[in-house]
Amino acid sequence: MTNPLRDPQDRRLPRIPEPCALVIFGVTGDLARKKLIPAVYDLANRGLLPPSFAVLGFARRDWGDGDFEDLARKAAQSGARTAWREEVWSRLAGNIKFVPGSFEDDAAFDHLAQTLSDLHDESGIPGNAAFYLSIPPSAFPVVLKQLERTGMSDNAKSGGWRRVVVEKPFGYNLTTARQLNDLVDDAFTAQDVFRIDHYLGKETVQNILALRFANNLFEPVWNSNYVDSVQITMAEDVGIGTRAGFYDTVGTARDVVQNHLMQLLALVAMEEPTAFDATAIRTEKLKVLNAITVPTDVFTNTVRGQYLTGWVAGERVPGYLEEKDVPEESKTETYVAMRLGVQNRRWAGVPFYVRAGKRMPRRVTELAISFKKAPHLPFHQTDVEMLGHNQLVIRVQPDEGVMLKFGSKVPGTTMEVRDIAMDFQYGEAFTDASPEAYERLILDVLVGDKTLFPDSAEVEASWNVIDPLEEAWAGSTPEPYRAGEWGPRAADEMLAREGRAWRRA
Amino acid sequence: MIGLWDTTGIEVVKALANERRSAGGLTSGLALTLVAVVDERQVREAEAAATIAASAHPCRLLIIVRADVTQQRSRLDAEIVVGGRLGPCEAVVMRMQGRLALHAESVVMPLLAPDVPVVTWWQCAPPERIAYDPLGVVADRRITDSAQAADPVGNLRIRADDYVPGDTDLSWSRITPWRTLLAGAFDATNIGVKAVEIIAPDTDPTAPLLGGWLEARLGVHPTRRSGQGKIMEAVNLELADGSTMNLIRDLNAGIATLQRTGQSDRILPLSRRPLGEELAEELRRLDPDQPYAAALAAATGRSSLDERLAPRVHIWKDPALAERPEATPLEPVAS
């Protein structure tokens, strides 16, 4: 029987998950402290958590519930987006539990299983639980084995739903991704696996679908007849920080292109889904991911870079090779630019230029659709010298928004046409209302809405794009670029050869 | 910020355009025009609320303060604020005195942002009939606040009689937190409901609306009982199997307790939100709110509110005629 108080027309009532528990593995780690716990607090503060809700932390610490609550309180207080309200916290804190133990320790997992089933009687949580694996992938097999052994991953045994949340990296290449997928899908069912790509939790990214499929203005020109090229940029001003050990083994392409940028590309290039639900959207995304072609001549159509010592935002920063724990002869890239194609009727012949890098002049992620020039200009050549391509830019972060660039007459007695920008600032006006990506995604996991989570087929399809490139790059040396520049010269030359240029993002 | 004293509507339009230009396209993505009809004593409160709401919905905010309607001499004072103390909106605060106050629309119409929805919000006693106020007739959405009427509960009947789709009342947004908790409690059960009791003061308009909503959804006519406090205190439900489910608000702590037979008590957040957040909730939806219509209909015993036609036609009503009958023959048509 459906809830009589829920009415699809009643959109004031928020979606609230069923009574459930959130089990966080690696709860003392960075991600849990900076993102997950604050997000849980924010959800509680916004009244979006069910009446019965428990958080279980699991980590190798010799702690009681109280010690963990202290850590959680500090994490929530420093990371929360919404105002601090003691009564909300104390309500939440009453349902925070800590289970100490290592991943190999059978007794600890039995204890965890017991704690979960105790919740049934204590707090009326009927076996629903989401397991958040905020741990390195190397620890996945043993944790998943333990969950299987104790029956915690089994929907039928637990009498409710059991879901698992995994973070990137989703493997290291197609083979390892497949192994990981098999492993997770085996322990749980494929239906219950949620892969978090926090980019997809961002409002602007979801707005891409609204912009494209709710409007009639853009769709007719959203194809190779009108689009000249697409640029997808993800620039970070930071370096690798303390992640050298991880970063040096993967590089930019595996770290961000395989997941975030491939997802953005899929959303921009996909066909219209038959409905706005998880399956329909996934079908279309998968089609377009499978249609991506990598250049046959990898070295002319991709550029790898590595940053040198330089200045970023008024500070002198070390080069990649001087960063702590980076091997001296490291050939790992911190910048990558590539020219991809999408082999279908809509996009044949349109280059998709994708670039991502660290130590760029500023932090920005954006999608720019560059339109073809008008086939005939009735103006005098000199009048339109300053007229560029029409552009539609979707800024993902920061200053979320949409910009449309088009030519307009410069006021005056002569006919002179120049580019101007029409700007819709999403962020500026909606900041207060726009939730943190993790908030949205955790809520979706608990509600069971998979629309914003890539599935294993999508992950594998994206590796199919990255793997051949990585193979070709193996052993080559990345081009140096100075920290604080928009990547190596070679990347500019790559576009210049085709008569194009990177947008200054 | 620009202040204009004893000015005209045309000057205000010019000044707003100037301010926008010099502010550099600050609010280029306007989502709506919010017309706030405000009582002189509540200007500050209305501004604070509109600031919160505007931070979630970029808007052009027109605050209208009407005073001394019966005074012979008309006067318009205006203050123009583009992106400043009133948050990320462009605001015009207008004080209208004399006969002009009855023709506020003549100043407001040219100030409405082109082709975006207009929302009119009365931060004062709600009009007897919205059709009497041209500022309500021009709006796509109308927000009243029954709590500010002399007889708040009686005013719900007026709202129901006057209802056309697109009307809502802040008494309705005030109970969204209650409704959220109740709906949440029902997610975990599938037992029918036998009886509903609401404990709230007799003068609280939110109680009949909550009752109306429960009646519309559950088909059970609720009973009312007054408690000790000044606001709604509890909702008690008796389920078909004889067990009970009580949601009781702690008046000071910002929480509510959910008691269910056979289960331990749950503490849930339930605090009074600032007016601005309630207003922001209203502005999130610009289409008619059918659940509100159903709740209002059930609360007042009216039916099929939803089938009424949306557009209103302005009905001229001059308070001066009532107060100074001798003035009528002097200005028969033009005023």
Tab-separated table of N, CA and C in Angstrom, chain A residues 116-255:
chain	number	residue	atom	x	y	z
A	116	LEU	N	23.962	-4.049	13.518
A	116	LEU	CA	22.954	-3.715	12.504
A	116	LEU	C	21.617	-4.395	12.804
A	117	SER	N	21.693	-5.675	13.185
A	117	SER	CA	20.407	-6.341	13.399
A	117	SER	C	19.770	-5.881	14.709
A	118	ASP	N	20.621	-5.423	15.662
A	118	ASP	CA	20.053	-4.856	16.889
A	118	ASP	C	19.224	-3.603	16.592
A	119	LEU	N	19.635	-2.884	15.560
A	119	LEU	CA	18.925	-1.649	15.222
A	119	LEU	C	17.458	-1.919	14.940
A	120	HIS	N	17.197	-3.137	14.460
A	120	HIS	CA	15.826	-3.495	14.124
A	120	HIS	C	14.909	-3.286	15.327
A	121	ASP	N	15.348	-3.806	16.477
A	121	ASP	CA	14.499	-3.700	17.665
A	121	ASP	C	14.678	-2.371	18.375
A	122	GLU	N	15.940	-1.888	18.430
A	122	GLU	CA	16.210	-0.655	19.163
A	122	GLU	C	15.548	0.551	18.514
A	123	SER	N	15.748	0.699	17.201
A	123	SER	CA	15.298	1.933	16.570
A	123	SER	C	14.284	1.695	15.473
A	124	GLY	N	13.852	0.450	15.321
A	124	GLY	CA	12.853	0.191	14.296
A	124	GLY	C	13.361	0.386	12.885
A	125	ILE	N	14.634	0.051	12.663
A	125	ILE	CA	15.165	0.121	11.301
A	125	ILE	C	15.095	-1.285	10.721
A	126	PRO	N	14.219	-1.516	9.757
A	126	PRO	CA	13.925	-2.884	9.308
A	126	PRO	C	14.964	-3.414	8.324
A	127	GLY	N	16.207	-3.471	8.742
A	127	GLY	CA	17.209	-4.124	7.899
A	127	GLY	C	17.735	-3.316	6.724
A	128	ASN	N	17.310	-2.046	6.581
A	128	ASN	CA	17.819	-1.252	5.473
A	128	ASN	C	19.176	-0.651	5.836
A	129	ALA	N	20.156	-0.847	4.954
A	129	ALA	CA	21.456	-0.257	5.239
A	129	ALA	C	22.215	0.007	3.957
A	130	ALA	N	22.959	1.119	3.949
A	130	ALA	CA	23.847	1.434	2.843
A	130	ALA	C	25.272	1.394	3.371
A	131	PHE	N	26.150	0.683	2.659
A	131	PHE	CA	27.550	0.585	3.069
A	131	PHE	C	28.378	1.521	2.202
A	132	TYR	N	28.997	2.478	2.837
A	132	TYR	CA	29.822	3.424	2.072
A	132	TYR	C	31.278	2.997	2.182
A	133	LEU	N	31.882	2.575	1.062
A	133	LEU	CA	33.262	2.108	1.105
A	133	LEU	C	34.201	3.288	0.849
A	134	SER	N	34.500	4.011	1.903
A	134	SER	CA	35.412	5.142	1.778
A	134	SER	C	36.826	4.650	2.102
A	135	ILE	N	37.254	3.634	1.347
A	135	ILE	CA	38.529	2.966	1.611
A	135	ILE	C	39.242	2.751	0.289
A	136	PRO	N	40.566	2.526	0.317
A	136	PRO	CA	41.280	2.290	-0.947
A	136	PRO	C	40.774	1.024	-1.618
A	137	PRO	N	40.772	0.980	-2.962
A	137	PRO	CA	40.225	-0.171	-3.686
A	137	PRO	C	40.926	-1.466	-3.303
A	138	SER	N	42.186	-1.372	-2.873
A	138	SER	CA	42.902	-2.603	-2.526
A	138	SER	C	42.222	-3.307	-1.351
A	139	ALA	N	41.487	-2.541	-0.539
A	139	ALA	CA	40.831	-3.154	0.618
A	139	ALA	C	39.444	-3.700	0.270
A	140	PHE	N	38.963	-3.398	-0.958
A	140	PHE	CA	37.609	-3.821	-1.342
A	140	PHE	C	37.387	-5.322	-1.190
A	141	PRO	N	38.322	-6.163	-1.779
A	141	PRO	CA	38.014	-7.599	-1.765
A	141	PRO	C	37.758	-8.116	-0.360
A	142	VAL	N	38.635	-7.726	0.586
A	142	VAL	CA	38.486	-8.308	1.902
A	142	VAL	C	37.214	-7.807	2.587
A	143	VAL	N	36.907	-6.519	2.424
A	143	VAL	CA	35.691	-5.988	3.059
A	143	VAL	C	34.445	-6.630	2.444
A	144	LEU	N	34.448	-6.748	1.118
A	144	LEU	CA	33.277	-7.332	0.466
A	144	LEU	C	33.095	-8.799	0.863
A	145	LYS	N	34.238	-9.515	0.972
A	145	LYS	CA	34.171	-10.905	1.430
A	145	LYS	C	33.513	-10.975	2.804
A	146	GLN	N	33.954	-10.064	3.683
A	146	GLN	CA	33.418	-10.051	5.042
A	146	GLN	C	31.915	-9.759	5.036
A	147	LEU	N	31.513	-8.816	4.195
A	147	LEU	CA	30.087	-8.485	4.137
A	147	LEU	C	29.284	-9.682	3.643
A	148	GLU	N	29.883	-10.414	2.685
A	148	GLU	CA	29.205	-11.599	2.163
A	148	GLU	C	29.135	-12.686	3.220
A	149	ARG	N	30.275	-12.895	3.914
A	149	ARG	CA	30.378	-13.969	4.899
A	149	ARG	C	29.329	-13.787	5.999
A	150	THR	N	29.184	-12.544	6.456
A	150	THR	CA	28.266	-12.302	7.564
A	150	THR	C	26.828	-12.151	7.091
A	151	GLY	N	26.637	-12.200	5.760
A	151	GLY	CA	25.276	-12.067	5.233
A	151	GLY	C	24.763	-10.642	5.242
A	152	MET	N	25.634	-9.686	5.533
A	152	MET	CA	25.176	-8.290	5.608
A	152	MET	C	24.829	-7.721	4.238
A	153	SER	N	25.443	-8.319	3.176
A	153	SER	CA	25.207	-7.764	1.844
A	153	SER	C	23.963	-8.376	1.200
A	154	ASP	N	23.304	-9.241	1.921
A	154	ASP	CA	22.211	-10.009	1.327
A	154	ASP	C	20.856	-9.359	1.637
A	155	ASN	N	20.175	-8.911	0.588
A	155	ASN	CA	18.874	-8.270	0.792
A	155	ASN	C	17.890	-9.190	1.514
A	156	ALA	N	17.857	-10.455	1.070
A	156	ALA	CA	16.839	-11.373	1.587
A	156	ALA	C	17.081	-11.674	3.061
A	157	LYS	N	18.365	-11.927	3.406
A	157	LYS	CA	18.670	-12.288	4.786
A	157	LYS	C	18.416	-11.127	5.739
A	158	SER	N	18.674	-9.911	5.258
A	158	SER	CA	18.595	-8.773	6.175
A	158	SER	C	17.175	-8.251	6.310
A	159	GLY	N	16.298	-8.670	5.414
A	159	GLY	CA	14.906	-8.257	5.523
A	159	GLY	C	14.653	-6.823	5.079
A	160	GLY	N	15.600	-6.221	4.422
A	160	GLY	CA	15.415	-4.863	3.905
A	160	GLY	C	16.295	-4.713	2.689
A	161	TRP	N	16.577	-3.463	2.284
A	161	TRP	CA	17.525	-3.338	1.180
A	161	TRP	C	18.925	-3.138	1.725
A	162	ARG	N	19.897	-3.636	0.973
A	162	ARG	CA	21.306	-3.439	1.294
A	162	ARG	C	21.962	-2.846	0.067
A	163	ARG	N	22.579	-1.683	0.233
A	163	ARG	CA	23.210	-1.031	-0.921
A	163	ARG	C	24.664	-0.761	-0.613
A	164	VAL	N	25.471	-0.668	-1.642
A	164	VAL	CA	26.877	-0.362	-1.420
A	164	VAL	C	27.259	0.843	-2.273
A	165	VAL	N	28.048	1.728	-1.686
A	165	VAL	CA	28.485	2.931	-2.395
A	165	VAL	C	29.985	2.852	-2.572
A	166	VAL	N	30.437	2.957	-3.814
A	166	VAL	CA	31.876	2.974	-4.059
A	166	VAL	C	32.272	4.288	-4.708
A	167	GLU	N	33.478	4.717	-4.391
A	167	GLU	CA	34.025	5.974	-4.889
A	167	GLU	C	35.012	5.649	-6.000
A	168	LYS	N	35.370	6.640	-6.811
A	168	LYS	CA	36.454	6.446	-7.758
A	168	LYS	C	37.744	6.270	-6.949
A	169	PRO	N	38.788	5.654	-7.462
A	169	PRO	CA	38.909	5.168	-8.834
A	169	PRO	C	38.154	3.856	-9.023
A	170	PHE	N	37.465	3.794	-10.168
A	170	PHE	CA	36.788	2.560	-10.528
A	170	PHE	C	37.771	1.727	-11.345
A	171	GLY	N	38.773	1.190	-10.684
A	171	GLY	CA	39.769	0.398	-11.382
A	171	GLY	C	40.874	1.263	-11.953
A	172	TYR	N	41.808	0.592	-12.624
A	172	TYR	CA	43.011	1.251	-13.137
A	172	TYR	C	43.025	1.175	-14.649
A	173	ASN	N	42.348	0.182	-15.161
A	173	ASN	CA	42.125	0.045	-16.599
A	173	ASN	C	40.933	-0.890	-16.775
A	174	LEU	N	40.632	-1.244	-18.029
A	174	LEU	CA	39.421	-2.022	-18.263
A	174	LEU	C	39.437	-3.337	-17.481
A	175	THR	N	40.590	-4.002	-17.484
A	175	THR	CA	40.656	-5.309	-16.812
A	175	THR	C	40.375	-5.174	-15.317
A	176	THR	N	41.083	-4.239	-14.672
A	176	THR	CA	40.888	-4.112	-13.226
A	176	THR	C	39.493	-3.579	-12.909
A	177	ALA	N	38.967	-2.721	-13.785
A	177	ALA	CA	37.618	-2.194	-13.558
A	177	ALA	C	36.613	-3.338	-13.593
A	178	ARG	N	36.819	-4.256	-14.558
A	178	ARG	CA	35.920	-5.404	-14.668
A	178	ARG	C	35.986	-6.273	-13.431
A	179	GLN	N	37.246	-6.491	-12.970
A	179	GLN	CA	37.402	-7.308	-11.763
A	179	GLN	C	36.658	-6.671	-10.604
A	180	LEU	N	36.864	-5.353	-10.472
A	180	LEU	CA	36.231	-4.630	-9.366
A	180	LEU	C	34.707	-4.702	-9.484
A	181	ASN	N	34.219	-4.493	-10.695
A	181	ASN	CA	32.769	-4.543	-10.908
A	181	ASN	C	32.206	-5.917	-10.563
A	182	ASP	N	32.925	-6.963	-11.029
A	182	ASP	CA	32.453	-8.317	-10.746
A	182	ASP	C	32.408	-8.556	-9.251
A	183	LEU	N	33.471	-8.065	-8.614
A	183	LEU	CA	33.597	-8.273	-7.175
A	183	LEU	C	32.420	-7.639	-6.430
A	184	VAL	N	32.163	-6.372	-6.753
A	184	VAL	CA	31.107	-5.641	-6.049
A	184	VAL	C	29.737	-6.192	-6.435
A	185	ASP	N	29.561	-6.459	-7.726
A	185	ASP	CA	28.260	-6.950	-8.189
A	185	ASP	C	27.965	-8.332	-7.637
A	186	ASP	N	29.041	-9.092	-7.360
A	186	ASP	CA	28.856	-10.424	-6.795
A	186	ASP	C	28.389	-10.349	-5.358
A	187	ALA	N	29.074	-9.522	-4.584
A	187	ALA	CA	28.768	-9.415	-3.163
A	187	ALA	C	27.357	-8.860	-2.986
A	188	PHE	N	27.065	-7.809	-3.710
A	188	PHE	CA	25.708	-7.246	-3.695
A	188	PHE	C	25.098	-7.626	-5.039
A	189	THR	N	23.933	-7.129	-5.368
A	189	THR	CA	23.469	-7.337	-6.738
A	189	THR	C	23.760	-6.053	-7.505
A	190	ALA	N	23.929	-6.157	-8.809
A	190	ALA	CA	24.307	-4.996	-9.617
A	190	ALA	C	23.351	-3.835	-9.370
A	191	GLN	N	22.113	-4.168	-9.106
A	191	GLN	CA	21.083	-3.176	-8.860
A	191	GLN	C	21.372	-2.314	-7.623
A	192	ASP	N	22.106	-2.890	-6.681
A	192	ASP	CA	22.310	-2.220	-5.393
A	192	ASP	C	23.669	-1.544	-5.275
A	193	VAL	N	24.390	-1.469	-6.408
A	193	VAL	CA	25.708	-0.837	-6.353
A	193	VAL	C	25.603	0.603	-6.842
A	194	PHE	N	26.047	1.527	-6.037
A	194	PHE	CA	26.019	2.946	-6.394
A	194	PHE	C	27.449	3.451	-6.532
A	195	ARG	N	27.827	3.844	-7.759
A	195	ARG	CA	29.157	4.386	-7.976
A	195	ARG	C	29.054	5.906	-7.938
A	196	ILE	N	29.769	6.502	-7.007
A	196	ILE	CA	29.648	7.957	-6.854
A	196	ILE	C	30.600	8.677	-7.774
A	197	ASP	N	30.079	9.509	-8.625
A	197	ASP	CA	30.883	10.465	-9.366
A	197	ASP	C	30.330	11.806	-8.921
A	198	HIS	N	31.032	12.474	-8.002
A	198	HIS	CA	30.394	13.629	-7.350
A	198	HIS	C	30.095	14.763	-8.327
A	199	TYR	N	30.704	14.711	-9.525
A	199	TYR	CA	30.366	15.735	-10.514
A	199	TYR	C	28.896	15.660	-10.897
A	200	LEU	N	28.373	14.443	-10.918
A	200	LEU	CA	26.991	14.287	-11.358
A	200	LEU	C	26.003	14.790	-10.313
A	201	GLY	N	26.489	15.030	-9.089
A	201	GLY	CA	25.602	15.576	-8.060
A	201	GLY	C	25.481	17.081	-8.141
A	202	LYS	N	26.271	17.689	-9.011
A	202	LYS	CA	26.240	19.155	-9.080
A	202	LYS	C	25.017	19.647	-9.849
A	203	GLU	N	24.464	20.735	-9.356
A	203	GLU	CA	23.243	21.284	-9.956
A	203	GLU	C	23.420	21.593	-11.442
A	204	THR	N	24.538	22.224	-11.807
A	204	THR	CA	24.694	22.601	-13.222
A	204	THR	C	24.776	21.397	-14.125
A	205	VAL	N	25.372	20.320	-13.626
A	205	VAL	CA	25.485	19.131	-14.462
A	205	VAL	C	24.087	18.579	-14.737
A	206	GLN	N	23.250	18.584	-13.697
A	206	GLN	CA	21.869	18.137	-13.907
A	206	GLN	C	21.127	19.117	-14.809
A	207	ASN	N	21.579	20.367	-14.748
A	207	ASN	CA	20.938	21.379	-15.567
A	207	ASN	C	21.232	21.179	-17.053
A	208	ILE	N	22.314	20.453	-17.378
A	208	ILE	CA	22.605	20.195	-18.789
A	208	ILE	C	21.407	19.484	-19.419
A	209	LEU	N	20.872	18.513	-18.692
A	209	LEU	CA	19.729	17.763	-19.228
A	209	LEU	C	18.498	18.658	-19.360
A	210	ALA	N	18.303	19.546	-18.343
A	210	ALA	CA	17.160	20.456	-18.421
A	210	ALA	C	17.319	21.409	-19.603
A	211	LEU	N	18.522	21.958	-19.722
A	211	LEU	CA	18.783	22.914	-20.802
A	211	LEU	C	18.534	22.268	-22.161
A	212	ARG	N	19.035	21.047	-22.326
A	212	ARG	CA	18.923	20.400	-23.631
A	212	ARG	C	17.518	19.880	-23.908
A	213	PHE	N	16.906	19.241	-22.922
A	213	PHE	CA	15.684	18.501	-23.236
A	213	PHE	C	14.401	19.185	-22.786
A	214	ALA	N	14.521	20.299	-22.055
A	214	ALA	CA	13.297	21.013	-21.687
A	214	ALA	C	13.065	22.188	-22.629
A	215	ASN	N	14.069	22.499	-23.448
A	215	ASN	CA	13.942	23.659	-24.331
A	215	ASN	C	13.903	23.231	-25.782
A	216	ASN	N	13.268	24.027	-26.574
A	216	ASN	CA	13.219	23.737	-28.002
A	216	ASN	C	14.236	24.577	-28.764
A	217	LEU	N	14.855	25.515	-28.044
A	217	LEU	CA	15.733	26.471	-28.691
A	217	LEU	C	17.059	25.848	-29.105
A	218	PHE	N	17.590	24.954	-28.260
A	218	PHE	CA	18.956	24.483	-28.479
A	218	PHE	C	19.034	23.184	-29.281
A	219	GLU	N	18.032	22.318	-29.106
A	219	GLU	CA	18.138	20.993	-29.697
A	219	GLU	C	18.305	21.014	-31.225
A	220	PRO	N	17.583	21.875	-31.952
A	220	PRO	CA	17.728	21.844	-33.410
A	220	PRO	C	19.149	22.140	-33.890
A	221	VAL	N	19.916	22.882	-33.118
A	221	VAL	CA	21.274	23.205	-33.575
A	221	VAL	C	22.320	22.348	-32.878
A	222	TRP	N	21.862	21.380	-32.092
A	222	TRP	CA	22.779	20.568	-31.275
A	222	TRP	C	23.297	19.390	-32.099
A	223	ASN	N	23.939	19.640	-33.224
A	223	ASN	CA	24.421	18.548	-34.067
A	223	ASN	C	25.494	19.066	-35.008
A	224	SER	N	26.027	18.142	-35.799
A	224	SER	CA	27.184	18.502	-36.605
A	224	SER	C	26.857	19.517	-37.704
A	225	ASN	N	25.583	19.715	-37.999
A	225	ASN	CA	25.245	20.733	-38.998
A	225	ASN	C	25.586	22.133	-38.496
A	226	TYR	N	25.467	22.328	-37.225
A	226	TYR	CA	25.667	23.662	-36.673
A	226	TYR	C	26.838	23.769	-35.717
A	227	VAL	N	27.185	22.653	-35.088
A	227	VAL	CA	28.260	22.722	-34.089
A	227	VAL	C	29.603	22.525	-34.779
A	228	ASP	N	30.521	23.447	-34.470
A	228	ASP	CA	31.848	23.374	-35.045
A	228	ASP	C	32.732	22.453	-34.214
A	229	SER	N	32.710	22.662	-32.907
A	229	SER	CA	33.514	21.822	-32.029
A	229	SER	C	33.014	21.969	-30.600
A	230	VAL	N	33.428	21.040	-29.765
A	230	VAL	CA	33.041	21.087	-28.354
A	230	VAL	C	34.320	21.051	-27.529
A	231	GLN	N	34.394	21.934	-26.538
A	231	GLN	CA	35.563	21.908	-25.653
A	231	GLN	C	35.101	21.600	-24.235
A	232	ILE	N	35.750	20.642	-23.629
A	232	ILE	CA	35.431	20.313	-22.238
A	232	ILE	C	36.696	20.535	-21.416
A	233	THR	N	36.605	21.408	-20.458
A	233	THR	CA	37.784	21.796	-19.692
A	233	THR	C	37.564	21.516	-18.226
A	234	MET	N	38.567	20.924	-17.600
A	234	MET	CA	38.534	20.836	-16.151
A	234	MET	C	39.916	21.245	-15.657
A	235	ALA	N	40.002	22.473	-15.153
A	235	ALA	CA	41.289	22.993	-14.707
A	235	ALA	C	41.280	23.136	-13.200
A	236	GLU	N	42.382	22.764	-12.578
A	236	GLU	CA	42.506	22.952	-11.142
A	236	GLU	C	43.713	23.826	-10.888
A	237	ASP	N	43.629	24.704	-9.907
A	237	ASP	CA	44.800	25.524	-9.608
A	237	ASP	C	45.723	24.832	-8.612
A	238	VAL	N	45.209	23.820	-7.947
A	238	VAL	CA	46.033	23.133	-6.960
A	238	VAL	C	46.968	22.124	-7.639
A	239	GLY	N	47.985	21.692	-6.908
A	239	GLY	CA	48.867	20.640	-7.397
A	239	GLY	C	48.336	19.308	-6.915
A	240	ILE	N	49.236	18.361	-6.731
A	240	ILE	CA	48.761	17.043	-6.316
A	240	ILE	C	48.646	16.936	-4.803
A	241	GLY	N	49.135	17.946	-4.083
A	241	GLY	CA	49.018	17.930	-2.624
A	241	GLY	C	49.782	16.766	-2.023
A	242	THR	N	49.100	16.029	-1.162
A	242	THR	CA	49.779	14.916	-0.492
A	242	THR	C	49.416	13.584	-1.132
A	243	ARG	N	48.827	13.657	-2.336
A	243	ARG	CA	48.359	12.419	-2.951
A	243	ARG	C	49.398	11.778	-3.873
A	244	ALA	N	50.681	12.160	-3.732
A	244	ALA	CA	51.703	11.706	-4.680
A	244	ALA	C	51.651	10.195	-4.896
A	245	GLY	N	51.569	9.445	-3.798
A	245	GLY	CA	51.610	7.990	-3.898
A	245	GLY	C	50.549	7.468	-4.839
A	246	PHE	N	49.336	8.022	-4.724
A	246	PHE	CA	48.239	7.604	-5.583
A	246	PHE	C	48.388	8.210	-6.976
A	247	TYR	N	48.632	9.521	-7.001
A	247	TYR	CA	48.579	10.233	-8.269
A	247	TYR	C	49.632	9.750	-9.246
A	248	ASP	N	50.837	9.489	-8.717
A	248	ASP	CA	51.915	9.135	-9.626
A	248	ASP	C	51.643	7.823	-10.349
A	249	THR	N	50.833	6.975	-9.770
A	249	THR	CA	50.556	5.715	-10.463
A	249	THR	C	49.415	5.866	-11.475
A	250	VAL	N	48.603	6.913	-11.372
A	250	VAL	CA	47.467	7.008	-12.300
A	250	VAL	C	47.620	8.123	-13.334
A	251	GLY	N	47.859	9.348	-12.909
A	251	GLY	CA	47.934	10.456	-13.853
A	251	GLY	C	46.557	11.024	-14.135
A	252	THR	N	46.543	12.180	-14.810
A	252	THR	CA	45.309	12.938	-15.000
A	252	THR	C	44.238	12.165	-15.765
A	253	ALA	N	44.666	11.463	-16.833
A	253	ALA	CA	43.667	10.801	-17.686
A	253	ALA	C	42.840	9.812	-16.876
A	254	ARG	N	43.540	9.005	-16.048
A	254	ARG	CA	42.803	8.015	-15.264
A	254	ARG	C	42.083	8.666	-14.085
A	255	ASP	N	42.708	9.724	-13.556
A	255	ASP	CA	42.161	10.333	-12.344
A	255	ASP	C	40.850	11.069	-12.603
